[in-house]
Coordinates of C-alpha atoms in Angstrom, one line a residue:
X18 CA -29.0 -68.4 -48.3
X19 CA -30.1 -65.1 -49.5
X20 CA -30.5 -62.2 -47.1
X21 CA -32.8 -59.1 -47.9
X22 CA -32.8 -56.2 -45.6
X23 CA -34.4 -52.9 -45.4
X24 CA -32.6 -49.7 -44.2
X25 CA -34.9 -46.9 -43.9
X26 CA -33.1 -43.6 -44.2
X27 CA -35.0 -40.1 -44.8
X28 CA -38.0 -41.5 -46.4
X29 CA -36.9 -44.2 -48.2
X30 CA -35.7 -47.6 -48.3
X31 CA -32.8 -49.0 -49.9
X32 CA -33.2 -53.1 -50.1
X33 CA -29.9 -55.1 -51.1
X34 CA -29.0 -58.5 -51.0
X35 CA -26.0 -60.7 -49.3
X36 CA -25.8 -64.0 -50.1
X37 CA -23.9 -66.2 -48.2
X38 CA -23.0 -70.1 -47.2
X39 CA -22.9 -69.7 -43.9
X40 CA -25.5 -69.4 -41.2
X41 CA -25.5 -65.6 -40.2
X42 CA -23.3 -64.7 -37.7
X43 CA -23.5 -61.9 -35.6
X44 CA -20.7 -60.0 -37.4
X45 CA -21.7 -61.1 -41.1
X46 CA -25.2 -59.5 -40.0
X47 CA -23.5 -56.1 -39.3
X48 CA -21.0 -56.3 -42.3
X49 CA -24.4 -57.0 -44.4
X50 CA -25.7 -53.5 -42.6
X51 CA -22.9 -51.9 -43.1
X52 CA -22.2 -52.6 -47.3
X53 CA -25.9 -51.5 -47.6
X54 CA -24.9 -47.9 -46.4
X55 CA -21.0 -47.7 -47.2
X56 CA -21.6 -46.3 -50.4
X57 CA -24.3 -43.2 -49.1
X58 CA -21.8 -42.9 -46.7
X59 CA -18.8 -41.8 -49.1
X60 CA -21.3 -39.7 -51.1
X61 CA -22.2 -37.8 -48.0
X62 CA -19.0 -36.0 -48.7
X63 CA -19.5 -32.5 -50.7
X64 CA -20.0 -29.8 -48.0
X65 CA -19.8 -26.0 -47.1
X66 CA -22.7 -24.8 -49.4
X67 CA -21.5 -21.1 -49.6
X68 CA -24.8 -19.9 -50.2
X69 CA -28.1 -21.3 -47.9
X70 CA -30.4 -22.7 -50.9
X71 CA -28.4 -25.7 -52.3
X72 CA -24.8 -25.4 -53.5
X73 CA -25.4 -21.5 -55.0
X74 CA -22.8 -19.1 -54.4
X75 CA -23.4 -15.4 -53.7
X76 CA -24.0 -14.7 -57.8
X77 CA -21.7 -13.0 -60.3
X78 CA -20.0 -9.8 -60.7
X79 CA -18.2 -7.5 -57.5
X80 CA -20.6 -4.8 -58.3
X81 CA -23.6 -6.9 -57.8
X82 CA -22.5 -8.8 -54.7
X83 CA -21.4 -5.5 -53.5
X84 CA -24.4 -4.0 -53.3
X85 CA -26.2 -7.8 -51.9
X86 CA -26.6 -9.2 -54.7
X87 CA -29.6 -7.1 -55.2
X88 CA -29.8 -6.7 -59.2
X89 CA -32.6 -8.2 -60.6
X90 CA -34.2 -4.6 -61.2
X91 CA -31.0 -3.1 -62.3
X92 CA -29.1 -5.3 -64.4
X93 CA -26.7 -2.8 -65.6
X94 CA -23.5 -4.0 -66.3
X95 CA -21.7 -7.6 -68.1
X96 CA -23.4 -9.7 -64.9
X97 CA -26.5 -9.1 -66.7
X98 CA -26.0 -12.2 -67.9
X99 CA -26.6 -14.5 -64.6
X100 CA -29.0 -11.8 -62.7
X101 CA -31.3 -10.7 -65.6
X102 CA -30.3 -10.9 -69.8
X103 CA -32.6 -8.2 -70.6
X104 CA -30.7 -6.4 -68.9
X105 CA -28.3 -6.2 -71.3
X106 CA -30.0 -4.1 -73.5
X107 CA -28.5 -1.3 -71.4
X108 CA -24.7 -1.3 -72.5
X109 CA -23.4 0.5 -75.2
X110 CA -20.0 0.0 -77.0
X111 CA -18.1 -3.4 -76.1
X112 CA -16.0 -4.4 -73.2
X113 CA -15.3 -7.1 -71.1
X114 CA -14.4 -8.2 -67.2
X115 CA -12.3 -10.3 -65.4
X116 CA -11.9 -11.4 -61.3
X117 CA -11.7 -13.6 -58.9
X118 CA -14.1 -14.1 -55.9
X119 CA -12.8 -16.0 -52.5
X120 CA -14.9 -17.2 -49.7
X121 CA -12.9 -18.2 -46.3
X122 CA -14.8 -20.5 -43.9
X123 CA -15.1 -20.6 -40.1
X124 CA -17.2 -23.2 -39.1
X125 CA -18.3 -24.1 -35.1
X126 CA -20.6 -27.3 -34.4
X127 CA -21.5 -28.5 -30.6
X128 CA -20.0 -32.0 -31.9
X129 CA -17.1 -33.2 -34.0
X130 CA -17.9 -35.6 -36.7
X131 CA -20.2 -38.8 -35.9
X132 CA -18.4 -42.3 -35.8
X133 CA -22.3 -43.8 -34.9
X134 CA -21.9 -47.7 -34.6
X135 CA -23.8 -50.8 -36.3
X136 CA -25.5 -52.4 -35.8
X137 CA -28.0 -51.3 -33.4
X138 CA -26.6 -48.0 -33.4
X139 CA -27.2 -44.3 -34.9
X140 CA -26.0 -44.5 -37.8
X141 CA -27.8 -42.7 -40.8
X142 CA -25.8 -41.4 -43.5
X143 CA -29.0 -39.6 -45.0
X144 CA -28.2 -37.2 -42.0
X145 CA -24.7 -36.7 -42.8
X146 CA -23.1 -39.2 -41.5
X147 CA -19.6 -40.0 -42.9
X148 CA -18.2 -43.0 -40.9
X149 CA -19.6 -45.7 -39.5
X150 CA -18.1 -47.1 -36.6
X151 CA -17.1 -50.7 -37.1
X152 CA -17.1 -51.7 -33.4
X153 CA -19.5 -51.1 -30.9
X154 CA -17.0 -49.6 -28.5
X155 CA -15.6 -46.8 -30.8
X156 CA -17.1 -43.7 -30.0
X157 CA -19.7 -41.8 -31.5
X158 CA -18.0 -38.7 -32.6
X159 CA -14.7 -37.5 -33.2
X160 CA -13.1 -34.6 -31.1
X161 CA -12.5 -31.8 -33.4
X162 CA -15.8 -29.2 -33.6
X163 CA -13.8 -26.3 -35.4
X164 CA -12.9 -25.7 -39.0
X165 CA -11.1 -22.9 -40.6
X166 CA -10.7 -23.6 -44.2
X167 CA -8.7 -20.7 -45.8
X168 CA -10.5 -20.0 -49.6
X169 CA -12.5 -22.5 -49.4
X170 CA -14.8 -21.3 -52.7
X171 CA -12.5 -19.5 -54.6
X172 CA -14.4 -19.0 -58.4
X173 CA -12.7 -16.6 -61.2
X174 CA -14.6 -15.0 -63.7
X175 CA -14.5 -13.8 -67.5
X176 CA -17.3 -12.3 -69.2
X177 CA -17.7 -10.2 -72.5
X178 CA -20.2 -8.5 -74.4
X179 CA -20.7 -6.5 -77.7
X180 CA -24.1 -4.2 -78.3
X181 CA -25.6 -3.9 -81.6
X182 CA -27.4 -1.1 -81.7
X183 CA -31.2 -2.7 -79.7
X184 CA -28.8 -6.0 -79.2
X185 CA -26.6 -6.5 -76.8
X186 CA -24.7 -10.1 -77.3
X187 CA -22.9 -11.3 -74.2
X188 CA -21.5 -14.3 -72.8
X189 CA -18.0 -15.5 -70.2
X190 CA -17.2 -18.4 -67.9
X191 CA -18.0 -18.0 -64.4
X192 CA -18.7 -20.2 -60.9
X193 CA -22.3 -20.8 -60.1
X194 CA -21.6 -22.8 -56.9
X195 CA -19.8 -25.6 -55.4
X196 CA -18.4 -27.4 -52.0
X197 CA -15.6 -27.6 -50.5
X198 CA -14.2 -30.0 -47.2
X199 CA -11.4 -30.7 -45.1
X200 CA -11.0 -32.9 -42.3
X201 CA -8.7 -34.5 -40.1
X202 CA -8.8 -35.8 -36.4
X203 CA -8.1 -38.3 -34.0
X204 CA -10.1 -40.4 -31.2
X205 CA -9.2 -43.0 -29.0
X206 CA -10.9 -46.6 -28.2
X207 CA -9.8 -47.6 -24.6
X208 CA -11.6 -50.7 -25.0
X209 CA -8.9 -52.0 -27.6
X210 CA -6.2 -49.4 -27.0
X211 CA -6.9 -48.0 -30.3
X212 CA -6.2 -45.1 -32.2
X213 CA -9.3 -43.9 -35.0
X214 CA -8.2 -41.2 -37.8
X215 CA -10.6 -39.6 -40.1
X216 CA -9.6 -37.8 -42.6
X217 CA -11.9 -36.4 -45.2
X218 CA -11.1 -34.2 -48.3
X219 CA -13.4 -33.1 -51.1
X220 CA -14.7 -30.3 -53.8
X221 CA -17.7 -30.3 -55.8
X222 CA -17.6 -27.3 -58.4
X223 CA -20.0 -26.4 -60.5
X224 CA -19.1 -24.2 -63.3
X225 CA -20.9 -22.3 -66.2
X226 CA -20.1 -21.3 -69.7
X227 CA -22.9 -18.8 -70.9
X228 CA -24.2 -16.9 -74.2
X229 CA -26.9 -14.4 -74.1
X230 CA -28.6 -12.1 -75.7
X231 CA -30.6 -8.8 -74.9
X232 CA -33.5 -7.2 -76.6
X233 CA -34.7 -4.1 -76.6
X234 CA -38.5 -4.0 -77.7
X235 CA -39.1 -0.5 -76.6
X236 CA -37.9 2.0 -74.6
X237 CA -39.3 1.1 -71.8
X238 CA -39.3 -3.3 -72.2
X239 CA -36.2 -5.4 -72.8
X240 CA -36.0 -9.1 -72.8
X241 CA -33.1 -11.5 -72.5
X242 CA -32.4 -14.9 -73.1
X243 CA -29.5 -16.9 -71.9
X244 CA -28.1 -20.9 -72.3
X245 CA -25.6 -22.1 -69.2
X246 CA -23.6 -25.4 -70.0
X247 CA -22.8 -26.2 -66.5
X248 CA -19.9 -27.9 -66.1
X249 CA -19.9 -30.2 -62.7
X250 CA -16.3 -31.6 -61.4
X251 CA -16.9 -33.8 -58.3
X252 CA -14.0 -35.6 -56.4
X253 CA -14.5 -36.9 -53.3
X254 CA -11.4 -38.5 -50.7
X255 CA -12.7 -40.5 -47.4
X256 CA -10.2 -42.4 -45.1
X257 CA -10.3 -44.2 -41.6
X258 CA -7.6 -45.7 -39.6
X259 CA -8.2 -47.9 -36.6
X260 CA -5.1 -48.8 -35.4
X261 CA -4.6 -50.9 -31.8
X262 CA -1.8 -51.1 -30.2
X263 CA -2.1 -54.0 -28.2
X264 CA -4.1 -56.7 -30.7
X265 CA -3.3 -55.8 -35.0
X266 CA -6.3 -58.5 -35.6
X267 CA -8.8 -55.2 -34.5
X268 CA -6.8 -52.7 -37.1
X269 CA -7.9 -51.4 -40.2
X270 CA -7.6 -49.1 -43.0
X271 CA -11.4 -48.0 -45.0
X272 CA -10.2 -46.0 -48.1
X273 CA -12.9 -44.8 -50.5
X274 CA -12.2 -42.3 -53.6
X275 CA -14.7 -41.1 -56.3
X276 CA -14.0 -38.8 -59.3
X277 CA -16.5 -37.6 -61.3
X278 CA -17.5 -35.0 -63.7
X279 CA -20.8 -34.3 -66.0
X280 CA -22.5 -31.6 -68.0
X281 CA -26.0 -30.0 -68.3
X282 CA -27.9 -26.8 -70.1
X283 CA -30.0 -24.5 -68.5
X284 CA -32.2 -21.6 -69.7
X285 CA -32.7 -18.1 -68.4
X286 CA -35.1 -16.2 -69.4
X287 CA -35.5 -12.3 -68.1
X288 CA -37.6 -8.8 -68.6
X289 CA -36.8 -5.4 -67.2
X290 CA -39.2 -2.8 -67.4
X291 CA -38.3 1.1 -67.1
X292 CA -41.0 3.4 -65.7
X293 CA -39.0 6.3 -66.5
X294 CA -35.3 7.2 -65.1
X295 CA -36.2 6.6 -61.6
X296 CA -37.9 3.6 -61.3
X297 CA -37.0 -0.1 -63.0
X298 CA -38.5 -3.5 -62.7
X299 CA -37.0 -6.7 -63.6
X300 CA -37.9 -10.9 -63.5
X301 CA -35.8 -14.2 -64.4
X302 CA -36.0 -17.5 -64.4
X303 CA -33.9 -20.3 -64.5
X304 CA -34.9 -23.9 -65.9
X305 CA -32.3 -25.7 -64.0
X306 CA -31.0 -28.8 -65.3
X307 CA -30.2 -32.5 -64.9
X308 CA -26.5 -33.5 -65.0
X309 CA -25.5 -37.1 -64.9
X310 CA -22.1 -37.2 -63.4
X311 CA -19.8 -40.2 -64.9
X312 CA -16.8 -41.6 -63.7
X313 CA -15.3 -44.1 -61.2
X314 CA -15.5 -45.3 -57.3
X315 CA -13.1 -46.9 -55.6
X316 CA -13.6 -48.6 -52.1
X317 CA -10.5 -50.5 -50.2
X318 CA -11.4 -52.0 -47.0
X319 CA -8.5 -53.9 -45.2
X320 CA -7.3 -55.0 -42.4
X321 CA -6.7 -57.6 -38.9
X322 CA -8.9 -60.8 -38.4
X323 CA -11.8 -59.2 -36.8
X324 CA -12.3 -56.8 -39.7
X325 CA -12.3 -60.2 -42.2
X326 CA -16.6 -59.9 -43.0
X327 CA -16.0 -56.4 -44.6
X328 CA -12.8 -56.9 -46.3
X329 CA -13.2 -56.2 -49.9
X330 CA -11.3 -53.7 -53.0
X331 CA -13.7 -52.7 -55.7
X332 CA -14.0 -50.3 -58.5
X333 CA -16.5 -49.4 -60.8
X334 CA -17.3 -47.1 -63.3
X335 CA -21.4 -44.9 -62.7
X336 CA -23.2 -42.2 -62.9
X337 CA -24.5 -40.0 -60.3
X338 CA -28.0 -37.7 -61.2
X339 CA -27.4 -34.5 -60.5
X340 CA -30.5 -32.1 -60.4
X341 CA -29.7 -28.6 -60.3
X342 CA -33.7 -27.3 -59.7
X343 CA -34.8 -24.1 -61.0
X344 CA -35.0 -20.6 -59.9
X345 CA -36.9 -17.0 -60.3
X346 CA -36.6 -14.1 -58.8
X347 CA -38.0 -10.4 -58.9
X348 CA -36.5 -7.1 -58.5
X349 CA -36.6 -3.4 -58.5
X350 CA -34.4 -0.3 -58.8
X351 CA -34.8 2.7 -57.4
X352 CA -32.6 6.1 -58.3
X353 CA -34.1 9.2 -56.8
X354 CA -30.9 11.1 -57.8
X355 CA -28.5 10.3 -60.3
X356 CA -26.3 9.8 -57.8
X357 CA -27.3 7.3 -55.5
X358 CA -29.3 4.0 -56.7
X359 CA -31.8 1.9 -54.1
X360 CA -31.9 -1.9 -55.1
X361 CA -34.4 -4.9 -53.4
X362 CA -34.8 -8.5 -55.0
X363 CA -36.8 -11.2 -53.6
X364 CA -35.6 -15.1 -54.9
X365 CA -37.0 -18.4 -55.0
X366 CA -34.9 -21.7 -55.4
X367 CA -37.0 -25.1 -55.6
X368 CA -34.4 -27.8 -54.3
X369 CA -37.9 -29.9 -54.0
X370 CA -36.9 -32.7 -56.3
X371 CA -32.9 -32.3 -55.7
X372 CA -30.5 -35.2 -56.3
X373 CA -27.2 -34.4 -54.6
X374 CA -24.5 -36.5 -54.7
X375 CA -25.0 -38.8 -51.8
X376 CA -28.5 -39.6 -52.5
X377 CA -28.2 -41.8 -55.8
X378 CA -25.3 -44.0 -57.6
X379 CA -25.9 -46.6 -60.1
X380 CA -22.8 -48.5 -61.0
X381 CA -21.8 -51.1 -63.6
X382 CA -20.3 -53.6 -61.8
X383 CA -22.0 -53.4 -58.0
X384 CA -20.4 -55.1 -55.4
X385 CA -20.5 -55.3 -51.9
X386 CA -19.9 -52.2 -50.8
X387 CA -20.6 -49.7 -54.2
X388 CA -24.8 -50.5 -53.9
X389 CA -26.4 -49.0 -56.2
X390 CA -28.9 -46.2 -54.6
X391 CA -32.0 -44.1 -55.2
X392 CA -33.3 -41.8 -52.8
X393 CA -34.5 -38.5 -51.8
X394 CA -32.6 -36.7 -49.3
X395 CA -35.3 -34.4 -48.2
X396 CA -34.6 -30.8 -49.4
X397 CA -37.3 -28.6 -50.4
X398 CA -37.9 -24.9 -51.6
X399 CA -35.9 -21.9 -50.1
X400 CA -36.4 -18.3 -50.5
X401 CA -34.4 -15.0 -49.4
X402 CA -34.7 -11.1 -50.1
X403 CA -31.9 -8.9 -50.4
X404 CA -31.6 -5.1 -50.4
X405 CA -28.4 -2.9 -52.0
X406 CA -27.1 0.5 -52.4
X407 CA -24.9 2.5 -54.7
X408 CA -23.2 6.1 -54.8
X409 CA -21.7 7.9 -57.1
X410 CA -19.4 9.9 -54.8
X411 CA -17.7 11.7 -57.8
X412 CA -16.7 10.9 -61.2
X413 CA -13.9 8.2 -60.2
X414 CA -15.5 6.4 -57.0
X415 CA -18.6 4.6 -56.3
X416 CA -19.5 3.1 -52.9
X417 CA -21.6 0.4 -52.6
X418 CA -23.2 -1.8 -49.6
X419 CA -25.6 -4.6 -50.0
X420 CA -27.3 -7.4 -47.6
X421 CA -29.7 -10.7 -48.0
X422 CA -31.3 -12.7 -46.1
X423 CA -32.2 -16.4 -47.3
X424 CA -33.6 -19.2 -45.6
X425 CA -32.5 -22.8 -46.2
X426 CA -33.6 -25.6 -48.6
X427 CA -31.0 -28.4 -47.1
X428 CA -32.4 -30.4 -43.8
X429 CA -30.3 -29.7 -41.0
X430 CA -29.3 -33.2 -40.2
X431 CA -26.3 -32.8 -42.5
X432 CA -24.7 -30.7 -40.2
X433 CA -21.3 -31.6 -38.8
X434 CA -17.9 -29.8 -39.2
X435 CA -17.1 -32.2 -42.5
X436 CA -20.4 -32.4 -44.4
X437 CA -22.0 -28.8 -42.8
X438 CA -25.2 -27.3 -44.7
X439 CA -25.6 -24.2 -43.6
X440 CA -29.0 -23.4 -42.0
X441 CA -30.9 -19.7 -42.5
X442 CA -28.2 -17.0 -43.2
X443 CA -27.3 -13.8 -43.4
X444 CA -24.7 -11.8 -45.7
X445 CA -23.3 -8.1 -45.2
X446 CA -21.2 -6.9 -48.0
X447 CA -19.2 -3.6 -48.8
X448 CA -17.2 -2.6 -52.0
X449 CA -16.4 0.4 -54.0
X450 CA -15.6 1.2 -57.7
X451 CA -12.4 2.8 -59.3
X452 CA -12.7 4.4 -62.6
X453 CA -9.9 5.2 -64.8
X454 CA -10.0 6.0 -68.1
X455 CA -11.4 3.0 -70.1
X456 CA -10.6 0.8 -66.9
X457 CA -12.7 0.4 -63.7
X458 CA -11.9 -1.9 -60.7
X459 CA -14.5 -3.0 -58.4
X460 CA -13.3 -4.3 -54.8
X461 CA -15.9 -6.5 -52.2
X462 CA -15.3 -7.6 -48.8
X463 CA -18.0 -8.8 -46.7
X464 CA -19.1 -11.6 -44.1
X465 CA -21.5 -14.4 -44.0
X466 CA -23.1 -15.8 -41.1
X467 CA -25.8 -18.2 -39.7
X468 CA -26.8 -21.2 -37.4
X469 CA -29.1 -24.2 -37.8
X470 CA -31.4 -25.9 -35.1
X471 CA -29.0 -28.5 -34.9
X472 CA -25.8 -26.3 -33.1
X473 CA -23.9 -25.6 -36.3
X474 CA -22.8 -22.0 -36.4
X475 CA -20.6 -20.6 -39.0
X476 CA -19.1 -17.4 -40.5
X477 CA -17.5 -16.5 -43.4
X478 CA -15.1 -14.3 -45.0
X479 CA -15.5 -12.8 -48.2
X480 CA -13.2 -11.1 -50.9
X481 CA -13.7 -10.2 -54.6
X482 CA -12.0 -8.4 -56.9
X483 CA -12.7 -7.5 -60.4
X484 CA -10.9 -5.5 -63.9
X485 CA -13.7 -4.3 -66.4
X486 CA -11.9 -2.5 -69.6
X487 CA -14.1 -0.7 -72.1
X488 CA -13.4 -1.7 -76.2

C-alpha cells in the first residue's frame, strides 16, 4: 500500500510517501513519521549566529567595530569596502590591512537539547529540534544547558586599495558571517537501562572576495560600487547512541554527515555626502544573493531488533538554496573638533524570504530518510542602530568606543544550547589605534550579550586585531 502523510511544521507541510507490503504497524507508522523529518532534523544543525539578524557578523575592519560598527557616515579607511564604497573616495596614496577577528561564546538555556519523541510527541525540527527520540520513554531533553565554545567565529581579513586621483580602487577577502556548534552529553533511559549520547558538531562560513570602486563626483558627493562573490562552506556532523545494558535489541547508533559548499554575487551600492568638515552623510545597500550549496549527505542508521523499521545507509549528492537577503543602512558623522569624531548608523536586514540550511534539500537519489524538503522557516526583517566614538589623543594613539543595538530576524524556537539563535542583542566594544611610521595597529575587545523569550541567554567575548601599512 501506499501511505501519504502530512507533517505540518512552521507553516508548511511536507507530504512524503512510504510504501510498504505490510499492514501498518504501530512502529512502521512512527518509522514513516520519523524518515519524513530526519532529514530537517540534520539540517537544523548550523548555530551561534554571531550577530542577531541572520548569520551576519559584527562587520569588517577593528577600527569600525571599535567604534560599534557605526561607519556608514564615515567610511574612512580600507573597510570602506563592506560599510560604504563611496567612501573610498577619501584615501590617498596606496596601502593595504591585515587581521584577524575572534568571537568566544558563552551560551546559558533553561533546558539542554530536546530528545522530543514520535510519534505523538513534540517533536518539530522547524523549532530547532536536533534529535528525535526513537522511543517513547527516552526523555525529552538532554542534561547539559551550558556551552563555552572557545573562538567560536574566528574570520581573518585582507584588504587593499590604490587611489587614482577622484578613484579609489579597492578590494580583499574577508568573513561576512557564519555558525559555529559543539555538543556533547549524556542521558539516561531507566526504562531500558540505557545510555543516550549526542554529539553534535558543525560550521557554516560564509566568506567574501570583493572589488570596488570609489567616485568622487564632487567635493562634496562620492559614490561607490562594490561586487562580493560569497563563498559558503557548510559541514554539518550529527551522532546519537542509545546503548542498553541489559537488552542490545533496544541499541542503536543514528550517524548523519553533510558537506557542502556553493557560491553567489552580491552588489553594494553606496553615497557619502560632506556638508563641510564637520558633518558627513552616508547610504548602502546590499542586493544579497542566492547561493545553491552542492555536495553530499550521508545518513547511517543501525542497530538491535527493535530499531529494524528505521534501519537504512544512504548517500546522495543535492543542493541546498541558500538566500542571503539584502540590506541598507544609513549613517552619519559628526567631528566638532579635529580631534574627536561622533558616529550613529541605523540598519535594516530583510531575512523575510530566507532559506537556511535546514529548511530546503533536494537530492538526486531520495530515500528514506534524505526527503527532499521545501519550506519556510519563519524569519522576517530585523533592524538595529549603533552609535561610536573616536579620539585622537595625540599624534600616535587613537581611542575608540562604540555600541549597537539590533533586534532579531530568527524565531526564537531555535533556541537550545546546540542550534541557539540569539534573540535581541546588545554589543559594547573598546579599541585603540597605534601609529608608527607607515604602520598602524588597531586593537578591539568587547562583549556581546542578549536573551530570547524562550530562556536562552548568552554572552560573548570579543577580540580583533589588525596591521594597516601605507605603500
Amino acid at each position: 500500500m501506499i501511505i501519504k502523510n502530512k507533517i505540518k511544521g512552521n507553516g508548511y507541510y511536507n507530504e512524503f510517501t512510504l510504501s510498504t507490503e505490510e499492514p501498518l504497524s504501530k512502529k512502521t507508522w512512527f518509522s514513516s513519521i520519523f524518515l519524513s523529518l530526519a532529514l530537517i532534523s540534520l539540517s537544523s544543525v548550523p548555530a551561534t549566529k554571531t550577530y542577531a539578524s541572520g548569520v551576519n557578523m559584527e562587520g569588517l575592519g577593528i577600527r569600525a567595530m571599535s567604534m560599534g560598527s557605526a561607519f556608514i557616515g564615515l567610511a574612512d579607511d580600507a573597510s570602506a569596502v563592506f560599510w560604504n564604497p563611496a567612501g573610498l573616495s577619501q584615501l590617498k596614496g596606496a596601502g593595504y590591512t591585515f587581521g584577524v577577528y575572534s568571537m568566544t561564546a558563552d551560551v546559558d538555556a533553561k533546558n539542554g537539547v530536546s530528545n522530543n519523541s514520535l510519534p505523538g510527541g513534540d517533536y518539530d525540527p522547524n523549532k530547532g529540534d536536533l534529535f528525535p527520540g526513537f522511543y517513547p520513554s527516552e526523555p525529552t531533553n538532554f542534561d547539559d544547558d551550558e556551552e563555552l565554545w572557545l573562538g567560536a567565529a574566528t574570520m581573518p581579513s585582507f584588504l587593499i586599495f590604490k587611489n587614482f586621483g577622484r578613484y579609489t580602487l579597492a578590494g580583499g577577502a574577508f568573513g561576512v558571517g557564519g555558525a559555529y556548534s559543539s555538543y556533547n552529553d549524556k542521558i539516561f533511559d531507566p526504562a531500558n537501562d540505557a545510555e543516550i549520547e549526542a554529539d553534535v558538531f558543525a560550521v557554516l562560513g560564509l566568506m567574501s572576495i570583493n572589488g570596488s570602486i570609489g567616485y568622487q563626483v564632487t567635493q562634496k558627493l562620492s559614490v561607490g560600487f562594490g561586487v562580493d562573490m560569497l563563498i559558503n562552506v557548510w559541514r554539518g556532523d550529527v551522532k546519537k547512541d542509545y546503548i542498553s545494558a541489559s537488552d542490545s535489541d533496544w541499541n542503536y547508533n543514528y550517524d548523519a554527515k553533510i558537506r557542502k559548499w556553493g557560491y553567489g554575487f552580491q552588489g553594494n551600492i553606496g553615497v557619502l555626502y560632506k556638508f563641510n568638515e564637520q558633518w558627513s552623510v552616508g547610504a548602502i545597500y546590499r542586493t544579497g544573493s542566492d547561493i545553491k550549496l552542492e555536495g553530499d549527505t550521508k545518513i547511517r542508521l543501525k542497530g538491535g531488533s527493535n530499531i529494524d523499521p528505521f534501519k537504512t545507509n544512504e548517500k546522495s549528492d543535492g543542493h541546498t538554496d541558500f538566500e542571503y537577503g539584502a540590506s541598507w543602512g544609513v549613517g552619519v558623522a559628526y567631528k566638532p573638533t579635529k580631534k574627536l569624531t561622533f558616529t550613529y548608523d541605523y540598519r535594516e536586514n530583510d531575512w523575510s524570504d530566507f532559506n537556511w540550511p535546514g529548511s530546503n534539500a533536494t537530492f538526486d537519489e531520495p530515500g528514506k530518510f534524505l526527503q527532499n524538503v521545501d519550506g519556510d522557516p519563519g524569519w522576517n526583517r530585523a533592524h538595529g542602530y549603533s552609535v561610536g566614538t573616536e579620539y585622537l589623543l595625540n599624534n600616535k594613539i587613537t581611542l575608540r568606543a562604540g555600541y549597537t543595538n539590533e533586534s532579531s530576524g530568527v524565531p526564537s524556537e531555535f533556541e537550545n544550547p546546540a542550534t541557539i539563535t540569539l534573540g535581541d542583542i546588545q554589543i559594547a566594544n573598546v579599541g585603540m589605534g597605534i601609529q608608527y611610521d607607515t604602520w598602524k595597529v588597531d586593537v578591539l575587545v568587547g562583549t556581546m550579550w542578549g536573551g530570547t523569550g524562550y530562556g536562552v541567554d548568552h554572552r560573548c567575548y570579543d577580540f580583533g586585531i589588525s596591521f594597516m601599512r601605507m605603500l
